[in-house]
CSV table of C-alpha atoms in Angstrom, one decimal:
chain,number,residue,atom,x,y,z
H,1,MET,CA,12.8,2.2,-7.4
H,2,GLU,CA,14.8,2.4,-10.6
H,3,GLN,CA,12.9,4.1,-13.2
H,4,GLU,CA,13.8,2.6,-16.6
H,5,ILE,CA,11.4,2.9,-19.4
H,6,ILE,CA,11.2,-0.2,-21.3
H,7,ILE,CA,8.3,0.3,-23.6
H,8,GLN,CA,7.0,3.6,-25.1
H,9,ILE,CA,3.7,4.0,-27.1
H,10,LYS,CA,3.8,7.2,-29.1
H,11,ASP,CA,0.7,8.8,-30.8
H,12,ALA,CA,-0.8,5.2,-31.5
H,13,ASP,CA,-3.9,5.0,-33.6
H,14,SER,CA,-5.4,1.7,-34.6
H,15,PHE,CA,-8.2,0.8,-37.0
H,16,TYR,CA,-10.2,-2.3,-38.0
H,17,GLY,CA,-11.2,-1.4,-41.5
H,18,PRO,CA,-12.7,2.0,-41.3
H,19,LYS,CA,-13.5,1.7,-37.5
H,20,GLN,CA,-10.9,3.6,-35.3
H,21,ILE,CA,-10.1,1.7,-32.1
H,22,LEU,CA,-7.3,3.5,-30.5
H,23,LYS,CA,-7.1,7.2,-30.5
H,24,ASN,CA,-3.9,8.9,-30.2
H,25,VAL,CA,-2.6,6.9,-27.3
H,26,THR,CA,0.8,7.9,-25.7
H,27,LEU,CA,1.9,5.8,-22.7
H,28,ASP,CA,5.3,4.6,-21.1
H,29,PHE,CA,5.8,1.4,-19.3
H,30,GLN,CA,8.3,1.1,-16.5
H,31,ALA,CA,10.6,-1.8,-16.4
H,32,LYS,CA,10.0,-4.4,-13.7
H,33,THR,CA,6.6,-3.1,-12.7
H,34,VAL,CA,3.0,-4.2,-13.3
H,35,THR,CA,0.9,-2.0,-15.3
H,36,ALA,CA,-2.9,-2.8,-15.7
H,37,LEU,CA,-4.9,-1.8,-18.7
H,38,MET,CA,-8.4,-1.4,-17.5
H,39,GLY,CA,-11.8,-0.3,-19.0
H,40,PRO,CA,-15.1,-1.4,-20.1
H,41,SER,CA,-15.6,-3.9,-23.1
H,42,GLY,CA,-14.7,-2.3,-26.3
H,43,CYS,CA,-12.4,0.3,-24.7
H,44,GLY,CA,-9.4,-0.9,-26.7
H,45,LYS,CA,-7.4,-2.4,-23.8
H,46,SER,CA,-6.9,-5.9,-25.7
H,47,THR,CA,-6.1,-4.0,-28.9
H,48,LEU,CA,-3.4,-1.9,-27.1
H,49,ILE,CA,-1.8,-4.9,-25.4
H,50,ARG,CA,-1.6,-6.6,-28.7
H,51,CYS,CA,0.0,-3.8,-30.4
H,52,LEU,CA,2.9,-4.2,-28.0
H,53,ASN,CA,4.0,-7.7,-29.7
H,54,ARG,CA,2.3,-7.2,-32.9
H,55,MET,CA,-0.4,-9.8,-32.5
H,56,ASN,CA,-2.8,-7.6,-34.3
H,57,ASP,CA,-0.8,-8.1,-37.5
H,58,LEU,CA,-2.7,-11.3,-38.0
H,59,ILE,CA,-6.0,-9.7,-38.3
H,60,PRO,CA,-7.1,-8.7,-41.8
H,61,ARG,CA,-7.7,-5.0,-42.4
H,62,PHE,CA,-6.1,-4.1,-39.0
H,63,ARG,CA,-3.9,-0.9,-39.4
H,64,PHE,CA,-1.6,0.7,-36.9
H,65,GLU,CA,-0.2,4.2,-37.0
H,66,GLY,CA,2.3,5.7,-34.4
H,67,LYS,CA,5.0,4.2,-32.7
H,68,VAL,CA,6.0,1.5,-30.1
H,69,LEU,CA,9.5,1.6,-28.9
H,70,TYR,CA,10.9,-1.3,-27.1
H,71,LYS,CA,14.1,-0.3,-25.5
H,72,GLY,CA,14.4,2.5,-28.0
H,73,ILE,CA,13.6,0.2,-31.0
H,74,ASP,CA,10.7,0.8,-33.2
H,75,LEU,CA,8.6,-2.4,-33.2
H,76,TYR,CA,6.9,-1.5,-36.5
H,77,ALA,CA,10.1,-0.9,-38.3
H,78,LYS,CA,10.5,-3.0,-41.5
H,79,ASP,CA,13.4,-4.9,-40.5
H,80,VAL,CA,12.0,-6.1,-37.2
H,81,ASP,CA,12.0,-9.9,-36.8
H,82,ILE,CA,8.6,-10.7,-35.3
H,83,THR,CA,9.7,-13.9,-33.9
H,84,ASP,CA,12.6,-12.5,-32.0
H,85,LEU,CA,10.3,-9.7,-30.9
H,86,ARG,CA,7.8,-12.1,-29.3
H,87,ARG,CA,10.6,-14.1,-27.7
H,88,GLU,CA,11.5,-10.7,-25.9
H,89,ILE,CA,7.7,-9.8,-25.2
H,90,GLY,CA,5.9,-12.9,-24.4
H,91,MET,CA,2.1,-13.3,-24.1
H,92,VAL,CA,-0.3,-15.3,-21.9
H,93,PHE,CA,-4.0,-15.2,-23.1
H,94,GLN,CA,-7.4,-15.3,-21.6
H,95,LYS,CA,-8.1,-19.1,-21.9
H,96,PRO,CA,-5.3,-21.3,-21.1
H,97,ASN,CA,-4.1,-22.8,-24.5
H,98,PRO,CA,-1.4,-25.5,-23.6
H,99,PHE,CA,-0.5,-27.4,-26.8
H,100,PRO,CA,-1.8,-31.1,-26.9
H,101,LYS,CA,1.6,-32.3,-25.8
H,102,SER,CA,3.2,-33.2,-22.5
H,103,ILE,CA,3.8,-30.8,-19.6
H,104,TYR,CA,7.5,-31.0,-20.4
H,105,GLU,CA,7.2,-30.5,-24.2
H,106,ASN,CA,5.0,-27.5,-23.8
H,107,VAL,CA,7.6,-25.6,-21.7
H,108,ALA,CA,10.5,-26.9,-23.9
H,109,TYR,CA,8.6,-25.9,-27.2
H,110,GLY,CA,10.0,-22.4,-27.4
H,111,VAL,CA,13.6,-23.6,-26.8
H,112,ARG,CA,13.4,-26.5,-29.3
H,113,ILE,CA,12.2,-24.4,-32.1
H,114,GLN,CA,15.3,-22.3,-31.7
H,115,GLY,CA,17.1,-25.5,-32.8
H,116,ILE,CA,18.5,-26.3,-29.4
H,117,THR,CA,18.8,-30.0,-28.7
H,118,ASN,CA,21.0,-30.4,-25.8
H,119,ARG,CA,18.8,-32.6,-23.4
H,120,GLU,CA,20.4,-31.3,-20.2
H,121,PHE,CA,20.2,-27.8,-21.2
H,122,ILE,CA,16.4,-28.2,-22.1
H,123,ASP,CA,15.8,-30.0,-18.8
H,124,GLY,CA,17.3,-27.1,-16.8
H,125,ILE,CA,15.1,-24.5,-18.7
H,126,VAL,CA,11.9,-26.7,-18.2
H,127,GLU,CA,12.6,-27.0,-14.5
H,128,GLU,CA,13.5,-23.2,-13.9
H,129,SER,CA,10.6,-22.0,-15.8
H,130,LEU,CA,8.2,-24.3,-14.0
H,131,LYS,CA,9.6,-23.1,-10.6
H,132,ARG,CA,9.3,-19.6,-11.8
H,133,ALA,CA,5.7,-20.2,-12.7
H,134,ALA,CA,5.1,-21.8,-9.3
H,135,LEU,CA,4.2,-25.2,-10.8
H,136,TRP,CA,7.2,-27.3,-10.3
H,137,GLU,CA,6.3,-28.9,-7.1
H,138,GLU,CA,2.9,-29.8,-8.4
H,139,VAL,CA,4.0,-31.4,-11.7
H,140,LYS,CA,7.7,-32.5,-11.2
H,141,ASP,CA,6.7,-36.2,-10.9
H,142,ARG,CA,4.5,-36.3,-13.9
H,143,LEU,CA,6.2,-34.1,-16.6
H,144,HIS,CA,5.4,-36.4,-19.3
H,145,GLU,CA,1.8,-36.6,-18.7
H,146,PRO,CA,-0.6,-34.4,-21.1
H,147,ALA,CA,-0.7,-30.8,-20.1
H,148,LEU,CA,-4.4,-30.8,-20.9
H,149,SER,CA,-4.9,-33.2,-18.0
H,150,LEU,CA,-4.1,-30.4,-15.5
H,151,SER,CA,-6.6,-28.1,-14.0
H,152,GLY,CA,-7.4,-24.8,-15.7
H,153,GLY,CA,-5.4,-22.7,-13.1
H,154,GLN,CA,-2.4,-25.1,-13.5
H,155,GLN,CA,-2.8,-25.0,-17.5
H,156,GLN,CA,-2.6,-21.4,-17.3
H,157,ARG,CA,0.5,-21.6,-15.2
H,158,ILE,CA,2.0,-24.0,-17.8
H,159,CYS,CA,1.4,-21.2,-20.4
H,160,ILE,CA,3.2,-18.8,-18.1
H,161,ALA,CA,6.1,-21.2,-17.8
H,162,ARG,CA,6.1,-21.7,-21.6
H,163,ALA,CA,6.4,-18.1,-21.9
H,164,LEU,CA,9.3,-17.8,-19.3
H,165,ALA,CA,11.2,-20.6,-21.0
H,166,VAL,CA,12.4,-18.3,-23.9
H,167,LYS,CA,13.7,-15.7,-21.5
H,168,PRO,CA,11.5,-12.8,-22.2
H,169,HIS,CA,11.9,-9.3,-20.6
H,170,VAL,CA,8.2,-8.4,-20.8
H,171,ILE,CA,5.1,-10.6,-20.4
H,172,LEU,CA,1.6,-9.5,-21.6
H,173,PHE,CA,-1.3,-10.9,-19.9
H,174,ASP,CA,-4.6,-10.6,-21.7
H,175,GLU,CA,-7.3,-11.2,-19.0
H,176,PRO,CA,-5.4,-14.0,-17.6
H,177,CYS,CA,-7.7,-15.0,-14.8
H,178,SER,CA,-11.1,-14.6,-16.5
H,179,ALA,CA,-11.5,-18.4,-17.1
H,180,LEU,CA,-10.3,-19.4,-13.7
H,181,ASP,CA,-11.9,-19.8,-10.3
H,182,PRO,CA,-11.2,-17.5,-7.3
H,183,ILE,CA,-8.5,-19.7,-5.9
H,184,ALA,CA,-6.6,-20.2,-9.2
H,185,THR,CA,-7.0,-16.5,-9.7
H,186,ALA,CA,-5.4,-15.7,-6.3
H,187,LYS,CA,-2.3,-17.9,-7.3
H,188,ILE,CA,-1.9,-16.1,-10.7
H,189,GLU,CA,-2.2,-12.9,-9.0
H,190,GLU,CA,0.5,-13.7,-6.4
H,191,LEU,CA,2.7,-15.1,-9.3
H,192,ILE,CA,2.4,-11.8,-11.1
H,193,THR,CA,3.5,-10.0,-8.1
H,194,GLU,CA,6.4,-12.4,-7.8
H,195,LEU,CA,7.5,-12.2,-11.4
H,196,LYS,CA,7.6,-8.3,-11.5
H,197,LYS,CA,10.9,-8.8,-9.6
H,198,ASN,CA,12.5,-10.0,-13.0
H,199,TYR,CA,10.1,-9.0,-15.7
H,200,THR,CA,7.9,-6.2,-16.9
H,201,ILE,CA,4.3,-7.2,-16.6
H,202,ILE,CA,1.4,-5.6,-18.6
H,203,VAL,CA,-2.1,-7.0,-17.6
H,204,VAL,CA,-5.3,-6.4,-19.3
H,205,THR,CA,-8.3,-6.8,-17.0
H,206,HIS,CA,-12.0,-5.8,-16.9
H,207,ASN,CA,-11.8,-6.8,-13.3
H,208,THR,CA,-11.1,-3.4,-11.5
H,209,ALA,CA,-10.3,-5.2,-8.1
H,210,GLN,CA,-7.7,-7.2,-9.8
H,211,ALA,CA,-6.0,-4.2,-11.3
H,212,ALA,CA,-6.1,-2.6,-8.0
H,213,ARG,CA,-4.6,-5.6,-6.2
H,214,VAL,CA,-1.8,-6.5,-8.7
H,215,SER,CA,-0.6,-3.3,-10.3
H,216,ASP,CA,1.8,-0.6,-9.7
H,217,PHE,CA,0.4,1.7,-12.4
H,218,THR,CA,-3.0,1.7,-14.0
H,219,ALA,CA,-4.2,3.0,-17.3
H,220,PHE,CA,-7.8,3.6,-17.9
H,221,LEU,CA,-9.0,3.4,-21.4
H,222,TYR,CA,-12.5,4.5,-22.7
H,223,LEU,CA,-13.8,4.3,-26.2
H,224,GLY,CA,-10.2,4.3,-27.6
H,225,ASP,CA,-8.9,7.2,-25.5
H,226,LEU,CA,-6.3,6.8,-22.7
H,227,VAL,CA,-8.4,8.7,-20.1
H,228,GLU,CA,-6.0,8.5,-17.2
H,229,PHE,CA,-2.7,6.9,-16.3
H,230,GLY,CA,-0.8,6.9,-12.9
H,231,PRO,CA,0.1,5.0,-9.8
H,232,THR,CA,-2.6,2.6,-9.0
H,233,ALA,CA,-2.9,3.8,-5.4
H,234,LYS,CA,-3.6,7.2,-6.8
H,235,ILE,CA,-6.1,6.1,-9.7
H,236,PHE,CA,-8.1,4.1,-7.2
H,237,THR,CA,-8.4,6.7,-4.5
H,238,VAL,CA,-8.4,10.2,-6.2
H,239,PRO,CA,-8.7,9.7,-9.9
H,240,GLN,CA,-8.3,12.9,-11.7
H,241,ASP,CA,-10.8,12.4,-14.5
H,242,LYS,CA,-14.4,12.3,-14.1
H,243,ARG,CA,-14.9,9.3,-16.4
H,244,THR,CA,-12.4,7.3,-14.3
H,245,GLU,CA,-14.4,8.3,-11.0
H,246,GLU,CA,-17.6,7.2,-12.7
H,247,TYR,CA,-16.3,3.9,-14.0
H,248,LEU,CA,-14.7,2.9,-10.5
H,249,THR,CA,-17.9,3.9,-8.8
H,250,GLY,CA,-20.0,1.7,-11.1
H,251,LYS,CA,-21.8,4.5,-13.0
H,252,PHE,CA,-21.1,2.9,-16.3
H,253,GLY,CA,-19.0,0.0,-17.8
F,1,MET,CA,0.2,-9.1,-1.1
F,2,LEU,CA,-2.0,-7.6,1.6
F,3,THR,CA,0.0,-9.1,4.3
F,4,GLU,CA,3.2,-7.3,3.3
F,5,LYS,CA,1.3,-4.0,2.8
F,6,MET,CA,-0.3,-4.5,6.3
F,7,ALA,CA,3.2,-5.1,7.7
F,8,GLU,CA,4.5,-2.1,6.1
F,9,LEU,CA,1.7,0.2,7.3
F,10,LYS,CA,1.9,-1.0,10.9
F,11,HIS,CA,5.7,-0.4,10.8
F,12,ARG,CA,5.0,3.2,9.8
F,13,LEU,CA,2.6,3.7,12.6
F,14,ILE,CA,5.1,2.3,14.9
F,15,GLU,CA,7.8,4.7,13.8
F,16,TYR,CA,5.3,7.6,14.0
F,17,ALA,CA,4.3,6.6,17.6
F,18,THR,CA,8.0,6.6,18.7
F,19,LEU,CA,8.4,9.9,17.2
F,20,VAL,CA,5.4,11.3,19.0
F,21,GLU,CA,6.2,9.7,22.4
F,22,GLY,CA,9.8,11.3,22.0
F,23,MET,CA,8.1,14.7,21.4
F,24,ILE,CA,6.3,14.4,24.8
F,25,ASN,CA,9.3,13.3,26.7
F,26,LYS,CA,11.4,16.1,25.2
F,27,SER,CA,8.7,18.8,25.9
F,28,ILE,CA,8.6,17.8,29.5
F,29,LYS,CA,12.5,17.4,29.9
F,30,GLY,CA,12.8,20.8,28.2
F,31,LEU,CA,10.4,22.4,30.9
F,32,LEU,CA,11.9,20.5,33.9
F,33,GLU,CA,15.5,21.2,32.9
F,34,LYS,CA,14.8,24.8,31.5
F,35,ASP,CA,16.2,23.6,28.1
F,36,GLU,CA,15.1,26.0,25.5
F,37,ASN,CA,16.6,24.0,22.7
F,38,LEU,CA,14.7,21.0,23.4
F,39,LEU,CA,11.5,22.8,23.4
F,40,GLU,CA,12.3,24.6,20.2
F,41,ASP,CA,13.3,21.2,18.5
F,42,VAL,CA,9.8,19.8,19.3
F,43,ILE,CA,8.1,22.8,17.7
F,44,GLU,CA,10.4,23.5,14.6
F,45,ARG,CA,11.8,20.1,13.7
F,46,GLU,CA,9.7,17.4,15.1
F,47,GLU,CA,6.2,18.6,14.5
F,48,PRO,CA,6.6,19.0,10.7
F,49,LYS,CA,7.9,15.4,10.8
F,50,ALA,CA,5.0,14.3,12.6
F,51,ASN,CA,2.7,15.9,10.1
F,52,ASN,CA,4.4,14.1,7.2
F,53,TYR,CA,3.7,10.8,8.9
F,54,ASP,CA,0.1,11.7,9.4
F,55,ARG,CA,-0.4,12.5,5.8
F,56,GLU,CA,1.4,9.4,4.6
F,57,ILE,CA,-0.3,7.0,6.8
F,58,ASP,CA,-3.8,8.6,5.8
F,59,GLU,CA,-3.0,8.2,2.3
F,60,THR,CA,-1.8,4.6,2.8
F,61,CYS,CA,-4.9,3.5,4.7
F,62,THR,CA,-7.1,4.9,2.1
F,63,ALA,CA,-5.2,3.2,-0.8
F,64,LEU,CA,-5.1,0.0,1.0
F,65,ILE,CA,-8.8,-0.2,1.5
F,66,ALA,CA,-9.3,0.9,-2.2
F,67,GLN,CA,-6.9,-1.7,-3.6
F,68,PHE,CA,-7.1,-4.7,-1.3
F,69,GLU,CA,-10.6,-4.6,0.2
F,70,PRO,CA,-9.2,-6.0,3.6
F,71,LEU,CA,-11.7,-8.0,5.6
F,72,ALA,CA,-12.1,-9.3,9.3
F,73,LYS,CA,-9.1,-8.5,11.3
F,74,ASP,CA,-7.2,-6.8,8.4
F,75,LEU,CA,-10.1,-4.5,8.2
F,76,ARG,CA,-10.3,-3.9,11.7
F,77,THR,CA,-6.6,-3.1,11.8
F,78,VAL,CA,-6.6,-0.6,8.9
F,79,VAL,CA,-9.5,1.1,10.2
F,80,MET,CA,-8.1,1.4,13.7
F,81,ILE,CA,-4.7,2.6,12.4
F,82,PHE,CA,-6.6,5.2,10.7
F,83,LYS,CA,-7.9,6.4,14.0
F,84,MET,CA,-4.6,5.8,15.8
F,85,ASN,CA,-3.0,8.1,13.3
F,86,LYS,CA,-5.4,10.9,14.2
F,87,ASP,CA,-4.7,10.0,17.9
F,88,LEU,CA,-1.1,10.5,17.5
F,89,GLU,CA,-1.4,13.7,15.4
F,90,ARG,CA,-3.3,15.1,18.5
F,91,VAL,CA,-0.5,13.9,20.9
F,92,ALA,CA,2.0,15.6,18.6
F,93,ASP,CA,0.0,18.8,19.0
F,94,HIS,CA,-0.1,18.5,22.8
F,95,ALA,CA,3.7,18.2,22.9
F,96,VAL,CA,3.9,21.4,20.7
F,97,ASN,CA,1.4,23.2,23.3
F,98,ILE,CA,3.6,21.8,26.2
F,99,SER,CA,6.7,23.1,24.6
F,100,GLU,CA,5.1,26.6,24.0
F,101,SER,CA,4.1,26.9,27.6
F,102,GLY,CA,7.4,25.6,28.6
F,103,LEU,CA,9.3,28.4,26.7
F,104,PHE,CA,7.1,30.9,28.6
F,105,LEU,CA,7.6,29.3,31.9
F,106,ILE,CA,11.5,28.5,31.9
F,107,VAL,CA,12.5,32.1,31.8
F,108,ARG,CA,10.2,33.0,34.7
F,109,PRO,CA,10.2,32.1,38.5
F,110,LEU,CA,8.3,28.9,39.3
F,111,VAL,CA,4.8,29.4,40.8
F,112,LYS,CA,5.2,26.0,42.5
F,113,PRO,CA,7.6,23.0,42.4
F,114,LEU,CA,7.2,20.9,39.4
F,115,ASP,CA,7.1,17.4,41.1
F,116,ASP,CA,3.6,16.7,40.5
F,117,ILE,CA,4.0,17.7,36.8
F,118,ARG,CA,7.0,15.3,36.5
F,119,ASP,CA,4.9,12.5,38.1
F,120,MET,CA,2.0,13.3,35.7
F,121,ALA,CA,4.2,13.3,32.7
F,122,LYS,CA,5.8,9.9,33.7
F,123,THR,CA,2.5,8.3,34.1
F,124,ALA,CA,1.1,9.9,30.9
F,125,SER,CA,4.2,9.1,28.9
F,126,LEU,CA,4.3,5.5,30.1
F,127,MET,CA,0.6,5.1,29.2
F,128,LEU,CA,1.4,6.3,25.7
F,129,LYS,CA,4.3,3.9,25.4
F,130,ASP,CA,2.3,0.9,26.8
F,131,SER,CA,-0.6,1.7,24.4
F,132,ILE,CA,1.8,1.4,21.5
F,133,ASP,CA,3.4,-1.7,23.0
F,134,ALA,CA,-0.1,-3.2,23.4
F,135,PHE,CA,-0.6,-2.5,19.7
F,136,VAL,CA,2.7,-3.9,18.5
F,137,HIS,CA,2.3,-7.2,20.5
F,138,GLU,CA,-1.5,-7.2,20.1
F,139,ASN,CA,-1.7,-7.3,23.9
F,140,ALA,CA,-5.3,-6.8,25.1
F,141,ALA,CA,-4.4,-7.2,28.7
F,142,LEU,CA,-1.8,-4.5,28.6
F,143,ALA,CA,-4.2,-2.3,26.8
F,144,ARG,CA,-6.9,-2.8,29.6
F,145,ASP,CA,-4.3,-2.0,32.2
F,146,VAL,CA,-3.5,1.3,30.5
F,147,CYS,CA,-7.2,2.2,30.6
F,148,ASP,CA,-7.3,1.7,34.3
F,149,ARG,CA,-4.3,4.2,34.8
F,150,ASP,CA,-6.3,7.1,33.4
F,151,GLU,CA,-7.7,7.8,36.8
F,152,ILE,CA,-4.3,8.5,38.3
F,153,VAL,CA,-3.6,11.2,35.7
F,154,ASP,CA,-6.9,12.8,36.3
F,155,GLN,CA,-6.2,13.0,40.1
F,156,ILE,CA,-2.9,14.7,39.8
F,157,GLU,CA,-4.6,17.1,37.3
F,158,ASP,CA,-7.2,18.0,39.8
F,159,LYS,CA,-4.6,18.5,42.5
F,160,ILE,CA,-2.6,21.0,40.2
F,161,LEU,CA,-5.8,22.9,39.5
F,162,GLU,CA,-6.5,23.1,43.2
F,163,ASP,CA,-3.0,24.3,43.8
F,164,MET,CA,-3.2,26.9,41.1
F,165,ALA,CA,-6.4,28.2,42.4
F,166,ASN,CA,-5.0,28.6,45.9
F,167,PHE,CA,-1.8,30.3,44.6
F,168,ILE,CA,-3.7,32.8,42.5
F,169,ARG,CA,-6.1,33.5,45.6
F,170,GLU,CA,-3.2,34.0,48.0
F,171,LYS,CA,-0.7,35.9,45.9
F,172,ARG,CA,-2.9,37.7,43.5
F,173,ASP,CA,0.0,37.5,41.1
F,174,GLY,CA,1.6,35.1,38.6
F,175,ILE,CA,-1.7,34.3,36.9
F,176,ARG,CA,-0.2,33.9,33.4
F,177,ARG,CA,2.4,31.5,34.8
F,178,SER,CA,-0.4,29.7,36.6
F,179,LEU,CA,-2.4,29.4,33.4
F,180,HIS,CA,0.6,28.0,31.4
F,181,LEU,CA,1.3,25.5,34.1
F,182,MET,CA,-2.3,24.6,34.0
F,183,ARG,CA,-2.1,24.2,30.3
F,184,VAL,CA,0.8,21.8,30.6
F,185,ALA,CA,-1.2,19.6,33.1
F,186,ASN,CA,-4.3,19.8,30.9
F,187,ASN,CA,-2.3,18.7,27.8
F,188,LEU,CA,-0.6,15.7,29.7
F,189,GLU,CA,-4.1,14.7,30.8
F,190,ARG,CA,-5.2,14.7,27.1
F,191,VAL,CA,-2.2,12.5,26.3
F,192,ALA,CA,-3.3,10.0,28.9
F,193,ASP,CA,-6.8,10.1,27.5
F,194,ILE,CA,-5.7,9.5,24.0
F,195,SER,CA,-3.6,6.6,25.2
F,196,THR,CA,-6.6,5.0,26.4
F,197,ASN,CA,-8.4,5.6,23.1
F,198,ILE,CA,-5.4,3.9,21.4
F,199,CYS,CA,-5.8,1.0,23.8
F,200,GLU,CA,-9.6,0.7,23.0
F,201,GLU,CA,-8.5,0.6,19.4
F,202,VAL,CA,-6.0,-2.3,20.1
F,203,ILE,CA,-8.7,-4.3,22.1
F,204,TYR,CA,-11.0,-3.9,19.0
F,205,ILE,CA,-8.3,-5.2,16.7
F,206,VAL,CA,-7.3,-8.1,18.9
F,207,GLU,CA,-10.7,-9.2,20.2
F,208,GLY,CA,-13.2,-7.4,18.0
F,209,LYS,CA,-14.9,-5.9,21.1
F,210,ASP,CA,-15.8,-2.3,21.5
F,211,ILE,CA,-15.2,-1.0,25.1
F,212,LYS,CA,-15.6,2.6,24.4
F,213,HIS,CA,-17.7,4.5,27.0
F,214,HIS,CA,-18.2,1.6,29.3
F,215,LYS,CA,-14.7,0.6,30.3
F,216,GLY,CA,-14.3,-3.2,30.6
F,217,ASP,CA,-17.8,-4.1,29.9
F,218,ALA,CA,-17.3,-5.3,26.4
F,219,THR,CA,-20.1,-5.2,23.8
F,220,ASP,CA,-20.2,-6.8,20.5
F,221,PRO,CA,-20.8,-3.7,18.3
F,222,THR,CA,-22.5,-5.7,15.5
F,223,THR,CA,-25.3,-7.2,17.8
F,224,GLY,CA,-25.1,-4.7,20.8
F,225,ILE,CA,-25.0,-7.9,23.0
């Protein structure tokens, strides 16, 4: 496997007002792999993933110290265009949140706001993105129906297609299956495994079994500390830290 | 996801089995043809390779259970592969034992002709090969057939034991050579035994039936019926 590091987090501290959330986290993400961020509620995993495309900037009194390097570029530098950044590093959220528009328009949205109007070009992007999100066959005959008429699992795949349409390199998933039933969950997990051939995937999950199934690398966070990071097969069989062992055997969390 | 991992795991086990089967054949060939190089190859080059497979398959099985929570046939397969891995590691040890005794024997006069060792090795080695084929093709009928052949190997071993006892009684000489030859026979008998174990494991994967300790008389391990 080619070992290209695409994102580096260096000495990251983050605060909501006076409360420190992340404590001196340093972590590298390898390109075209799936990394799971796991830990009990309040461990800082969602805060951490949101630092990677500066989603936390929208939260009042949020403060970040340290560095996040994406392909060597500091994401928190003053001249970084956040819109460009989020095009490169897309995100899929916990609850499916399609726009109240048609299936087609949801996927086309990111392309349109770039000022592109060529219909054929947009048609191509919509089809390709829906195919990559494993949804095309289910919706190709009803592209102009409202996205909100789809099932929860399909809506989540619409959101994935919408993220893919702007050609990102990294996709962040924040608890992508917590609002889905087991069958829709299995589909999303399969999709994540498929997507890693072309994209770098980072998944936040409190579901340890899901982290075990989908990821190549796992980071375990606890009370804002990065307790342990390593290949998933190792973390789930011979964790090195006592806290990881206790979390995985259900002693807390 | 699990399907691909299972296929990879099976593939590794088959590679390991092929290596180990080759080790047994080579150790016997080295003995029969008095080829020191073959015997040393088994001990020095192939055994370390076998150990690497053993470690790797152990780790993969453990990780697969931890990560994918296999169930039903998948679970039976992973657990049985875990056992087969141990079985193959033992077979590799037997190949080394045969090679060590072979190195002692090939530079000394024969205590007896090796025809029965040749026959025994042929049967044991075919049992091993068929047990792996039964695993590859999930062929329970072949697996049962292998179990039935165990008796043949046992009989040859008894005959060799008898010959050795007679030889020592008559000649009062060549005791070390006799013991080494007996060791070869005994190790081949173990290979046949282990092949039947592998076959019992194959039957458990394919049919979910436990035939250990009461051959052919299948019992459902969950109900005991």
